[in-house]
Amino acid sequence: MSRRRTLSTKKKLALLVSAATVAGGGAFVMAATSNAAQPAQTAAESTVCQGLATALGNNQTFIDGQRANPDAQSAARIANREAVIAQIKVQQEASGCVVGESAQGSQATQPSQAASAPAASAPAASAPAGNTGNAGNTGNAGNNGGGAAASGQQVCNGSTVTLSGEGGAPAASSNQFPAGTKLKVTNLDNNKSTTVEVTSVSGSCALLNNAAFEQVREPGKFLIRRALIEKVG
């Protein structure tokens, strides 16, 4: 006489839970594998990644310059910029970018421009009269949210603008203008402007800190391609 074995209700529930757990775990592994399979984007593939790579490159250029020509404050400046670079790398990872990718910003693009570009930038610091030909461009500042009163001498022709990653009140750093110089930066893509004071040295003509960049940025972007930079004080 055959004996039929039956499973209790509790055992049946346990088996069902185990099966569901295995199936769910498999789905999770598949999803994780799918996400991991997506390669990180480079600066050439993403505007966000390009902005972050440019910011990292500008800070690294500044560090290299401080190491090449150190002074009493170089160690502190380098430590500050290294902390900024570390934060940029965190942002690169969170944005799906290649972590640590570095790209030069405005200073790297200027030499590759037409031969007239250096000639336009050279008189900017020494002979304001030499830039009177830019009056037609600076005259547009009144339409870009800055007002005619804040318009000044156009500088850094063809430069892009990105952020340094530094905190604090709105400010800028520059390798062309001394501390105390006031620069007006206008994002021509959204007509937003900010007027800031240069407070430190950087590897770019005009590099905005986080607070200043927020005043002119477009959502989700870390680079201003079409920028109007004016010296107003």
mmCIF file with all atom_site columns, C-alpha atoms in Angstrom, residues 32 43 51 55 71 113 205 219:
data_model
loop_
_atom_site.group_PDB
_atom_site.id
_atom_site.type_symbol
_atom_site.label_atom_id
_atom_site.label_alt_id
_atom_site.label_comp_id
_atom_site.label_asym_id
_atom_site.label_entity_id
_atom_site.label_seq_id
_atom_site.pdbx_PDB_ins_code
_atom_site.Cartn_x
_atom_site.Cartn_y
_atom_site.Cartn_z
_atom_site.occupancy
_atom_site.B_iso_or_equiv
_atom_site.pdbx_formal_charge
_atom_site.auth_seq_id
_atom_site.auth_comp_id
_atom_site.auth_asym_id
_atom_site.auth_atom_id
_atom_site.pdbx_PDB_model_num
ATOM 1 C CA . ALA A 1 32  ? 22.803 45.822 -11.383 1.00 0.00 ? 32  ALA A CA 1
ATOM 2 C CA . ALA A 1 43  ? 33.819 65.167 -21.920 1.00 0.00 ? 43  ALA A CA 1
ATOM 3 C CA . GLY A 1 51  ? 32.178 71.264 -17.735 1.00 0.00 ? 51  GLY A CA 1
ATOM 4 C CA . ALA A 1 55  ? 36.877 72.724 -13.985 1.00 0.00 ? 55  ALA A CA 1
ATOM 5 C CA . ASP A 1 71  ? 55.615 81.509 -2.627  1.00 0.00 ? 71  ASP A CA 1
ATOM 6 C CA . GLN A 1 113 ? 41.827 80.044 -32.467 1.00 0.00 ? 113 GLN A CA 1
ATOM 7 C CA . CYS A 1 205 ? 40.963 84.318 -17.579 1.00 0.00 ? 205 CYS A CA 1
ATOM 8 C CA . PRO A 1 219 ? 20.203 73.932 -15.039 1.00 0.00 ? 219 PRO A CA 1
#
